[in-house]
Amino acid sequence: TGDFSNNDWVMAGTDWIVDNTLAYNGNYSSKSGSISHNQESKMSVEYNFGENGKISFYRKVDSEMNYDFLYFS
């Protein structure tokens, strides 16, 4: 959609944007703002699926080795 309006996304830390230049598949991707030492950037959404199945997504991480981490919960 070019924005985050279709779901109730929760974002914390730096601002997240919709990017139309680095999409893996389709037209859009999301991108966090830059962080420095001892900062974090979070993006989450809760979604209830109507039936069992699989969900997949592509992620690209640019981080400082041994200091920045990507978590899923």
Coordinates of C-alpha atoms in Angstrom, one line a residue:
T1 CA 0.0 0.0 0.0
G2 CA 3.0 2.3 0.3
D3 CA 2.3 2.9 4.0
F4 CA 1.7 1.0 7.3
S5 CA -2.1 1.6 7.4
N6 CA -3.3 -1.9 6.6
N7 CA -2.3 -3.3 10.0
D8 CA -1.8 -2.1 13.6
W9 CA 2.0 -1.9 13.5
V10 CA 3.8 -0.9 16.7
M11 CA 7.0 0.9 16.3
A12 CA 9.6 2.1 18.8
G13 CA 13.0 3.7 18.7
T14 CA 13.8 5.3 15.4
D15 CA 11.2 6.0 12.7
W16 CA 10.4 3.3 10.3
I17 CA 9.7 4.2 6.7
V18 CA 8.2 2.4 3.6
D19 CA 10.9 2.2 1.0
N20 CA 10.2 1.7 -2.7
T21 CA 13.8 1.2 -3.9
L22 CA 14.9 -1.9 -2.0
A23 CA 12.0 -4.4 -2.3
Y24 CA 13.0 -8.1 -2.5
N25 CA 9.7 -9.0 -4.1
G26 CA 6.9 -6.6 -5.0
N27 CA 7.0 -2.9 -4.7
Y28 CA 7.8 -2.0 -1.1
S29 CA 9.9 -2.8 1.9
S30 CA 10.2 -1.4 5.4
K31 CA 13.3 0.3 6.7
S32 CA 14.3 1.5 10.2
G33 CA 16.1 4.8 10.8
S34 CA 19.8 4.8 11.8
I35 CA 20.7 3.8 15.3
S36 CA 23.8 4.5 17.3
H37 CA 25.4 2.9 20.4
N38 CA 22.9 1.6 23.0
Q39 CA 19.9 2.4 20.8
E40 CA 17.2 0.1 19.3
S41 CA 14.6 0.1 16.7
K42 CA 11.5 -2.1 16.9
M43 CA 8.6 -3.0 14.7
S44 CA 5.9 -5.5 15.5
V45 CA 2.4 -6.6 14.5
E46 CA 0.0 -9.2 15.8
Y47 CA -2.0 -11.1 13.3
N48 CA -4.4 -14.1 13.7
F49 CA -4.5 -16.4 10.8
G50 CA -7.7 -18.3 10.0
E51 CA -6.0 -21.6 9.5
N52 CA -2.7 -23.4 10.0
G53 CA 0.0 -22.9 7.5
K54 CA 3.3 -21.2 6.9
I55 CA 4.4 -17.6 6.8
S56 CA 7.7 -16.4 5.3
F57 CA 9.4 -13.2 4.7
Y58 CA 12.8 -11.8 3.6
R59 CA 15.0 -9.8 5.9
K60 CA 18.1 -7.8 5.2
V61 CA 20.2 -6.7 8.2
D62 CA 23.0 -4.2 8.3
S63 CA 24.5 -4.3 11.7
E64 CA 27.7 -3.9 13.8
M65 CA 29.2 -7.4 14.3
N66 CA 28.9 -8.7 17.9
Y67 CA 27.0 -5.6 19.0
D68 CA 23.7 -5.3 17.0
F69 CA 21.2 -8.2 16.9
L70 CA 18.1 -9.2 15.1
Y71 CA 15.4 -10.9 17.3
F72 CA 12.2 -12.6 16.6
S73 CA 9.7 -13.5 19.2

